[in-house]
Coordinates of N, CA and C in Angstrom, one line a residue:
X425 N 299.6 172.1 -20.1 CA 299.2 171.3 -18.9 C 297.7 171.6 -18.5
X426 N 296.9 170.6 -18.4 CA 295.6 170.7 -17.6 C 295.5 170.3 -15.8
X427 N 295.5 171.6 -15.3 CA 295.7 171.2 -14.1 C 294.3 171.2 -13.6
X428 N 293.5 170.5 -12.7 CA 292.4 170.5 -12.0 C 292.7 170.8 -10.4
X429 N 292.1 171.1 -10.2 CA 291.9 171.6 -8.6 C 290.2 170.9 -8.5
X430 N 290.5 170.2 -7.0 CA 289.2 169.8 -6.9 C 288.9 170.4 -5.4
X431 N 287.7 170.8 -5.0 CA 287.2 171.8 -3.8 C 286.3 171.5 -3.5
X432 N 285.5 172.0 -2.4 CA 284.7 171.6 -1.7 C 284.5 172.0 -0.2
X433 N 283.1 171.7 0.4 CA 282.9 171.7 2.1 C 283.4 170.4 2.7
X434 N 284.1 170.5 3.9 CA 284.6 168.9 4.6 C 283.6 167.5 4.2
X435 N 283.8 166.6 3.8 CA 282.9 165.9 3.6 C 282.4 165.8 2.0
X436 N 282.3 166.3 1.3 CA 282.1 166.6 0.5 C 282.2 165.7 -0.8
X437 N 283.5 165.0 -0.8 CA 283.5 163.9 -1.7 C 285.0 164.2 -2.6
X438 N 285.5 165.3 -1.9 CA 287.0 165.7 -3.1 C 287.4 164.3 -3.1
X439 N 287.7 163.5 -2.4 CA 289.1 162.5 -2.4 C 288.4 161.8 -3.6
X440 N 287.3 161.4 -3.5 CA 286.4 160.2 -4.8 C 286.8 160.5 -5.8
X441 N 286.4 162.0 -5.9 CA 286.2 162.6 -7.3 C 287.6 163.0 -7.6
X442 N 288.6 163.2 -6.8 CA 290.3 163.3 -7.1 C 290.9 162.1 -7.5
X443 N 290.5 160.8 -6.6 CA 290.8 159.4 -7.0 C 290.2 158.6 -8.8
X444 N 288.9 159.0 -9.1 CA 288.4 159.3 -10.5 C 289.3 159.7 -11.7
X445 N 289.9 160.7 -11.2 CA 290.4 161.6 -12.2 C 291.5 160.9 -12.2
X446 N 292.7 160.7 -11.3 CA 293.4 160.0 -11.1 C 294.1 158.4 -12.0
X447 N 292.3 157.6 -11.5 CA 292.3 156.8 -12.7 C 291.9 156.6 -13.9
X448 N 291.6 158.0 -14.1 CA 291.6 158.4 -16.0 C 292.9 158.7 -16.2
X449 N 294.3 158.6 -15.6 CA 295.3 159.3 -15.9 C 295.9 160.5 -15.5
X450 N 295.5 160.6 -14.8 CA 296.1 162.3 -14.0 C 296.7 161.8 -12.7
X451 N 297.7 162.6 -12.8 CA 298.9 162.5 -11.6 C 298.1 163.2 -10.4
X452 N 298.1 162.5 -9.8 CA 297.2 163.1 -8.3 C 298.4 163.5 -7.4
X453 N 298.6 165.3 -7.1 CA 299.0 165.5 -6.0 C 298.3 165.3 -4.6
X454 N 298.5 164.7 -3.7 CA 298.3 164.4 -2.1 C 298.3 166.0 -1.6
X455 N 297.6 167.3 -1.7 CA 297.9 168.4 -0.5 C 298.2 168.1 0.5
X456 N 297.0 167.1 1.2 CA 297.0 166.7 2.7 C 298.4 166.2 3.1
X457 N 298.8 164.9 2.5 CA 300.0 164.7 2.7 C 301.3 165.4 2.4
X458 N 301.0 166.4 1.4 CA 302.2 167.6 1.2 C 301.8 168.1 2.4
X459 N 300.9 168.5 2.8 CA 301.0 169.4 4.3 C 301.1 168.7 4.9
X460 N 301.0 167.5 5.5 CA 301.3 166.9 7.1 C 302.6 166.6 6.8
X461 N 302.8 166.5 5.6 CA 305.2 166.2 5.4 C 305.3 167.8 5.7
X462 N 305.1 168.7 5.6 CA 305.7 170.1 5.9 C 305.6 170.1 7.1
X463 N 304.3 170.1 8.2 CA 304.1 170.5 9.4 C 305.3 169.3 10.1
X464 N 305.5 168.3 9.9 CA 306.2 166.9 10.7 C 307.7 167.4 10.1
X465 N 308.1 167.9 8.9 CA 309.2 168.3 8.6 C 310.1 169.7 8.4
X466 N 309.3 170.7 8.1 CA 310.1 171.9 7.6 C 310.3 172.5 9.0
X467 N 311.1 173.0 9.1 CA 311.5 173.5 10.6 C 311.2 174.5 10.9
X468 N 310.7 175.6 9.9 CA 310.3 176.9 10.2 C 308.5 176.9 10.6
X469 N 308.0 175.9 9.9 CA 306.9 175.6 10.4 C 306.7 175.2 11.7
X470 N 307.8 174.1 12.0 CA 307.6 173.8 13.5 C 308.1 175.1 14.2
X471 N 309.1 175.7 14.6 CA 309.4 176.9 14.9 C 308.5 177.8 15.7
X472 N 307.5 177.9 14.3 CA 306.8 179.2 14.8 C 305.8 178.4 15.0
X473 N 305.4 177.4 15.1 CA 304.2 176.5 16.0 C 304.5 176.7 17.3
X474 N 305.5 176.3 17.2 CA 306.2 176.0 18.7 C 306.2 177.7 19.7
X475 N 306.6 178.5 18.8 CA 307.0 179.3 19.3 C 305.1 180.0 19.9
X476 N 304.5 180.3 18.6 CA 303.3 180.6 19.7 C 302.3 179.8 20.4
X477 N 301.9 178.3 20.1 CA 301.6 177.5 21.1 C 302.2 177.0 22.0
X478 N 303.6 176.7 22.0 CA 304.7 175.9 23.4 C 305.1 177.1 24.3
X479 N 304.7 178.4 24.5 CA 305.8 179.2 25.0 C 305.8 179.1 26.6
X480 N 304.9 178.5 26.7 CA 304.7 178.8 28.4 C 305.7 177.2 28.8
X481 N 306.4 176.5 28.0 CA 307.2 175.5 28.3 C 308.1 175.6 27.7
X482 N 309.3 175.6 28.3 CA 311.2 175.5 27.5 C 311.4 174.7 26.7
X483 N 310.6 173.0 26.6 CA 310.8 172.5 26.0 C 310.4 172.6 24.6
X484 N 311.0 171.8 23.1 CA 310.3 172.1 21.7 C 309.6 171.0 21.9
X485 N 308.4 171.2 21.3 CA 307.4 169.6 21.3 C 307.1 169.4 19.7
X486 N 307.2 168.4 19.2 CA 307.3 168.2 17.6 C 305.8 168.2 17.1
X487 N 304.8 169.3 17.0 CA 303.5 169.3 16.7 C 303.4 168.6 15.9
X488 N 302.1 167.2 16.4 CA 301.9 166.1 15.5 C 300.5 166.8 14.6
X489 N 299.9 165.7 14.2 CA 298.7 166.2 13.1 C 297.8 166.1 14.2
X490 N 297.4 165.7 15.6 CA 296.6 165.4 15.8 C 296.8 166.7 16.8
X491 N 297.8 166.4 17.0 CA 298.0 168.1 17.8 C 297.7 169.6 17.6
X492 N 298.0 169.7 15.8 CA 297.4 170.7 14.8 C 295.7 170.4 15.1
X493 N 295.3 169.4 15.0 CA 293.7 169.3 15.0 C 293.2 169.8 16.4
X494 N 293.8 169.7 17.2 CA 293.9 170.2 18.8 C 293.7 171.8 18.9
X495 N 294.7 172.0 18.1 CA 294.9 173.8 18.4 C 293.7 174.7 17.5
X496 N 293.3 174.1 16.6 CA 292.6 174.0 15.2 C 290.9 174.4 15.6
X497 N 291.0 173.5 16.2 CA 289.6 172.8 17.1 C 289.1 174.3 18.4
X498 N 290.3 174.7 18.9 CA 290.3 175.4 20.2 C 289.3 176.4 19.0
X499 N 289.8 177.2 18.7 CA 289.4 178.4 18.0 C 289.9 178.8 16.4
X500 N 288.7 179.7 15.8 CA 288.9 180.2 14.7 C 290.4 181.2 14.6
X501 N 290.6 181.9 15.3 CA 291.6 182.6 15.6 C 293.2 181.5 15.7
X502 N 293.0 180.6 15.9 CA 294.1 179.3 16.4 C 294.2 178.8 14.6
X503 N 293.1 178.8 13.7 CA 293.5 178.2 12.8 C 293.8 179.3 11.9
X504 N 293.3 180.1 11.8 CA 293.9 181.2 10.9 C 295.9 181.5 11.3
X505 N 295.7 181.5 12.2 CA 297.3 181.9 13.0 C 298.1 180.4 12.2
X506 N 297.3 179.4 12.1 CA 298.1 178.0 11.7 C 298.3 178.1 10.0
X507 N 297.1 178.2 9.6 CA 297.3 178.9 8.5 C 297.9 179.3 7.7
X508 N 298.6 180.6 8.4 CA 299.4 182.2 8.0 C 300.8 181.3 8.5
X509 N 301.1 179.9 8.9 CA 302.1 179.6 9.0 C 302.4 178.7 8.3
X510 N 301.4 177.6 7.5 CA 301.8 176.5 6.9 C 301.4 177.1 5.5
X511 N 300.4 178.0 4.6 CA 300.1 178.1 3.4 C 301.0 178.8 2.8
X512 N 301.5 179.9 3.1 CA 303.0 180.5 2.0 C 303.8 179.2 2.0
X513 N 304.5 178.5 3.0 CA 305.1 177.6 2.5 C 304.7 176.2 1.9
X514 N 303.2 175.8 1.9 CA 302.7 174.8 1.4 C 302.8 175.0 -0.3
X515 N 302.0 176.7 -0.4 CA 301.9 177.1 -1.9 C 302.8 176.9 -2.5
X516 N 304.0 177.7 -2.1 CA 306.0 178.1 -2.8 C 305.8 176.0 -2.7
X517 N 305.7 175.1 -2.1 CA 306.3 173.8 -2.1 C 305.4 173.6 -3.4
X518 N 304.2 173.2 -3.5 CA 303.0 173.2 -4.6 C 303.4 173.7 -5.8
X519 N 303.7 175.2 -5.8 CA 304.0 175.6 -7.1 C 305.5 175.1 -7.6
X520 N 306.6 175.0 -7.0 CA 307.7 174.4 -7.4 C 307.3 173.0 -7.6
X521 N 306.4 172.3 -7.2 CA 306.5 170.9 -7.9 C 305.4 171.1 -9.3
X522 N 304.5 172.1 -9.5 CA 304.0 172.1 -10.7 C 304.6 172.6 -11.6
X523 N 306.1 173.4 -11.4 CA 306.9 173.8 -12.2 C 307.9 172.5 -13.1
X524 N 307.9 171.6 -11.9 CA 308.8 170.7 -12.4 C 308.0 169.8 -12.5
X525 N 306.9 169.5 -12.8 CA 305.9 168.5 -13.2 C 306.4 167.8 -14.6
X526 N 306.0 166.7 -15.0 CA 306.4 166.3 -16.3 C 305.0 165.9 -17.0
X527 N 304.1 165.3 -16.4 CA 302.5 165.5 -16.7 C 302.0 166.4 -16.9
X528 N 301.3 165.7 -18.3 CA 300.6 167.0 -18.6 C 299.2 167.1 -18.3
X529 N 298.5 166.3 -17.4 CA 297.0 166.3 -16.7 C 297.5 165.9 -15.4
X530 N 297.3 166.7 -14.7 CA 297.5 166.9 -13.1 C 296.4 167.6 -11.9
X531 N 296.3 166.8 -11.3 CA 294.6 167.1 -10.4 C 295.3 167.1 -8.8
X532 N 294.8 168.2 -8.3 CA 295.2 168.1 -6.9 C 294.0 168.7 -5.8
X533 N 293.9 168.1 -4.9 CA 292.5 168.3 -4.2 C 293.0 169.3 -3.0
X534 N 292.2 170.2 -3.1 CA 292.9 171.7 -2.0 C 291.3 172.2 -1.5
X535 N 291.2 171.8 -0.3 CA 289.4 172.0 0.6 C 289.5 173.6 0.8
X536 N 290.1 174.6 0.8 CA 289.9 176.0 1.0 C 290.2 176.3 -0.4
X537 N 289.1 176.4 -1.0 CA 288.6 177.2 -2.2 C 289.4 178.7 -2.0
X538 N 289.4 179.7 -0.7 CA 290.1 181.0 -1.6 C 290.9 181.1 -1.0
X539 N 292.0 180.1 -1.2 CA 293.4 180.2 -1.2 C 294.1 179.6 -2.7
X540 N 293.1 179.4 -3.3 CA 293.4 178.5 -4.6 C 294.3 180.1 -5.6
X541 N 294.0 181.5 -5.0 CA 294.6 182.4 -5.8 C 295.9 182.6 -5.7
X542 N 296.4 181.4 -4.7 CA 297.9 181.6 -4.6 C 298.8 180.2 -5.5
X543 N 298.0 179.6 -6.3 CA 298.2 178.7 -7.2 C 298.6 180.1 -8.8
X544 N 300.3 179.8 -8.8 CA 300.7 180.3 -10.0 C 300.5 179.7 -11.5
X545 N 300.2 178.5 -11.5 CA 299.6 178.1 -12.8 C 297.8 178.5 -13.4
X546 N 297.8 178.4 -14.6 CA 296.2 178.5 -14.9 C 295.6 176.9 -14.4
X547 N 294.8 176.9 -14.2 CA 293.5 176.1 -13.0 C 292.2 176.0 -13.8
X548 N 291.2 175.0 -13.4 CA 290.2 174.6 -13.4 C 289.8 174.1 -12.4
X549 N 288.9 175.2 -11.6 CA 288.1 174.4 -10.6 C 286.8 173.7 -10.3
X550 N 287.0 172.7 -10.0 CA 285.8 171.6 -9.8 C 285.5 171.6 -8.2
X551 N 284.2 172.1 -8.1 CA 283.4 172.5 -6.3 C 282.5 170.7 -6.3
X552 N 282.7 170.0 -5.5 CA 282.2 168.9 -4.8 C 281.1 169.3 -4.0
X553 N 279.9 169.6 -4.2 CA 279.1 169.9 -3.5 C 278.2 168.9 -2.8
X554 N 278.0 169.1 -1.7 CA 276.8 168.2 -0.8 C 275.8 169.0 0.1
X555 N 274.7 168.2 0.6 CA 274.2 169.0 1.5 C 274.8 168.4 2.6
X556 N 275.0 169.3 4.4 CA 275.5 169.4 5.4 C 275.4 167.7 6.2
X557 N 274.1 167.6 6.0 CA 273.6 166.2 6.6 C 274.3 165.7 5.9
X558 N 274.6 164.9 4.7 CA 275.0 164.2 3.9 C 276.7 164.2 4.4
X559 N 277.1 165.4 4.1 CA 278.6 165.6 4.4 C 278.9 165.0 6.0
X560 N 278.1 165.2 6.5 CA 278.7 165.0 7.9 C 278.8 163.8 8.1
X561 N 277.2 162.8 7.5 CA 277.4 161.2 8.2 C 278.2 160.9 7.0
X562 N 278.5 161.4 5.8 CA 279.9 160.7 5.1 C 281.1 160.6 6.3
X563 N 281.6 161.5 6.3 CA 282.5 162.1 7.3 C 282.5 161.5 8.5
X564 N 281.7 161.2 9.4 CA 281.8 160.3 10.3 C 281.5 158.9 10.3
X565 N 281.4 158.5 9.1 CA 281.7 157.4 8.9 C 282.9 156.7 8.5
X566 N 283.1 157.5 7.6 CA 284.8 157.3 7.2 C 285.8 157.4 8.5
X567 N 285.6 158.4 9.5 CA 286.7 159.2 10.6 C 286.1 158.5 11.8
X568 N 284.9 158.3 12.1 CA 284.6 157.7 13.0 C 284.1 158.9 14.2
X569 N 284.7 158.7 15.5 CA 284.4 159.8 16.0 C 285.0 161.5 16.2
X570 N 284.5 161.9 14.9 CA 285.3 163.1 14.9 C 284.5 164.3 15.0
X571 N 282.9 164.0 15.4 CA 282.0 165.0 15.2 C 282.8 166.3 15.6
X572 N 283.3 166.9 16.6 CA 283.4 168.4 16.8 C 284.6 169.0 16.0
X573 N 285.7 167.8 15.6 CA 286.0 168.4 14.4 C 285.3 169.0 13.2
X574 N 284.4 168.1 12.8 CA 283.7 168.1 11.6 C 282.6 169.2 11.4
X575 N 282.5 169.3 12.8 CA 281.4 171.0 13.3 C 282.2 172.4 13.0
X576 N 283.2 171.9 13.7 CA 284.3 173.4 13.3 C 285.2 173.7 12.7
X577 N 285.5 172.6 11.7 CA 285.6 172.5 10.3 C 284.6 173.3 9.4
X578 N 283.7 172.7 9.7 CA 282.1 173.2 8.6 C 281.8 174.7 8.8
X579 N 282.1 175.3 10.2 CA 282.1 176.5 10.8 C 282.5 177.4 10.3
X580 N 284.2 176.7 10.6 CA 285.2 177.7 9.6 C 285.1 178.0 8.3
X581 N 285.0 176.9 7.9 CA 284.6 177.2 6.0 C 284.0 177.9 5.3
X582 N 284.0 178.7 4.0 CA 283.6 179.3 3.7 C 282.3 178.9 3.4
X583 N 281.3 179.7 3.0 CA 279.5 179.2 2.9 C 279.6 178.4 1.1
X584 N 278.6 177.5 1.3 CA 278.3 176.5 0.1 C 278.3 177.6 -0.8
X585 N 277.8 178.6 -1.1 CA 277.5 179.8 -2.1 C 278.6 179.9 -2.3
X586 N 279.9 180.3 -1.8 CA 281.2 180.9 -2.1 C 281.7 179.7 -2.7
X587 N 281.8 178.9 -2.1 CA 282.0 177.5 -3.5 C 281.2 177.3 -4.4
X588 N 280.7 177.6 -4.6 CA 279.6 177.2 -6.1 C 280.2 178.5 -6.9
X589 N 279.9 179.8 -5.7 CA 280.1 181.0 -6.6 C 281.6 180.9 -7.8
X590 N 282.5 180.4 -6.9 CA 283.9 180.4 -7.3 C 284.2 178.9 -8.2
X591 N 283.3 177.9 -8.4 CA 283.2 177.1 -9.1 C 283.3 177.0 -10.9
X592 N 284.7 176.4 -11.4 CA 284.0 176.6 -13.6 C 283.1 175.4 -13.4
X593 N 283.5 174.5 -12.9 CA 282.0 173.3 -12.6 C 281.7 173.0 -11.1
X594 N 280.4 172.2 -10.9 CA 279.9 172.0 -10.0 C 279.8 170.5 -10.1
X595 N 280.2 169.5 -9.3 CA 279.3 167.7 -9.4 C 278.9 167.9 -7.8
X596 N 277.4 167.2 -7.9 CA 276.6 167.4 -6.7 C 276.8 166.0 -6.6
X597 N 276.8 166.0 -5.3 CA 277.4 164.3 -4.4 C 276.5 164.3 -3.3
X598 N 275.2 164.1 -3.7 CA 274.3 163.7 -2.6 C 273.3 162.6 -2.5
X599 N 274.1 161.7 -3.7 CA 273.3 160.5 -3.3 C 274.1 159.4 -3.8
X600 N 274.1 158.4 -4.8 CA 274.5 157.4 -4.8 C 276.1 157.4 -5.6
X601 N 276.8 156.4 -4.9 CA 278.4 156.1 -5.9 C 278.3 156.0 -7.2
X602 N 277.1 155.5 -7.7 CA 277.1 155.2 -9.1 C 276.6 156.5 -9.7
X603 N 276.0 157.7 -9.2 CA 275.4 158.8 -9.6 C 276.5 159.9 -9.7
X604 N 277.5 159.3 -9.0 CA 278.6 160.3 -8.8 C 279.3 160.6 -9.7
X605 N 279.8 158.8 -9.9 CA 280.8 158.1 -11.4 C 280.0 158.8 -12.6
X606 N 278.7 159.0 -12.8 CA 278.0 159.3 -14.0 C 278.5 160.4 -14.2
X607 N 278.0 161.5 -13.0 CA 278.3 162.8 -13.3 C 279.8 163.0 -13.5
X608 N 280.8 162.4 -13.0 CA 281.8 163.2 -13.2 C 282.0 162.5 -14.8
X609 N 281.7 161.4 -15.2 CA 282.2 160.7 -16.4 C 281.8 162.3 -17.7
X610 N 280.1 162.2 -17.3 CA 279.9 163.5 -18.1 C 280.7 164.9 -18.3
X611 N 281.1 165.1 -16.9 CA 282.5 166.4 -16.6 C 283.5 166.0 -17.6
X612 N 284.1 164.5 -17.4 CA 285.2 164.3 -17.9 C 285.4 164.3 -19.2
X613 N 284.2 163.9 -20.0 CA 283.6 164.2 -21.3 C 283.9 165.2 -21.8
X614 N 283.2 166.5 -20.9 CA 283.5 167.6 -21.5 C 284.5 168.3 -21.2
X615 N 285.3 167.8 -20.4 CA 286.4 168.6 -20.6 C 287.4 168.3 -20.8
X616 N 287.3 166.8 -21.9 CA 288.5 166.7 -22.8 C 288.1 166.1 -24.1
X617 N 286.8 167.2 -24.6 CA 285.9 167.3 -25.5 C 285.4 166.0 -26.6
X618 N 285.5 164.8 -25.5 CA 284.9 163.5 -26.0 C 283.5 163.8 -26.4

């Protein structure tokens, strides 16, 4: 199996460059949507959401995605705590579907680069790099008004260096669509030694 992992800072360009690979033939896992089906469905997730954000109310409130982006937003401390509650069971979900995968080129786009060590299969990671400007008015162009997300998003993340550092390749996405397609065509090249 060739599995890809595609990474990067918010903004960055994973979805293009995951959608790319995709249509070279690679089964594209959704993370995002594997995680917003866990947070909307697994109960132990809601649970302990509930339990340390709802406590000061009796009632259960079914934390939506925008609600996660709420708590997320408040503080660094708020997402790590969210974190340590959706990633063990995001990964165990992840790795049991790459266990039972039937493809044999498989690309999945995962934006925190060093949690990628709790992926049990061998990996090839590909870092999406941009500069900050660039990322941001992508980013709020696509989301629209989501600037203070997209600030404390960028905040939290690890530094461009630790993605590059942790990178087997790099495609730099700082300027044109057609510059992008090039580079990754050449990636793709080499790494299914056309």
């Amino acid at each position: 199996m060739q599995l890809i992992i595609i990474s990067g800072q918010i903004g960055s360009g994973k979805t293009t460059i995951s959608q790319l690979f995709h249509h070279k033939g690679y089964e594209l896992i959704d993370s995002d949507s594997l995680a917003k089906k866990l947070i909307k469905g697994n109960k132990v997730i809601k649970n302990k959401i509930n339990e340390i954000f709802n406590n000061h109310s009796s009632d259960t409130i079914e934390p939506s995605t925008s609600d996660i982006k709420n708590i997320i937003c408040e503080s660094k401390k708020n997402k790590d705590i969210i974190n340590n509650i959706v990633h063990p069971i995001f990964y165990n979900t992840l790795n049991e579907i790459l266990d039972n995968h039937k493809k044999n080129k498989i690309v999945v786009e995962i934006p925190l680069i060093e949690t990628l060590p709790n992926i049990k299969k061998s990996f090839i990671t590909i870092v999406i790099d941009a500069d900050q400007s660039v990322r941001m008015k992508r980013y709020l162009d696509k989301k629209g008004n989501e600037l203070e997300f997209f600030t404390r998003m960028n905040e939290y993340q690890k530094s461009r260096e630790f993605y590059i550092n942790n990178a087997d390749y790099i495609i730099t996405n700082n300027d044109t669509i057609d510059n992008l397609k090039e580079r990754f065509n050449n990636l793709y090249k080499t790494l299914n030694d056309e």
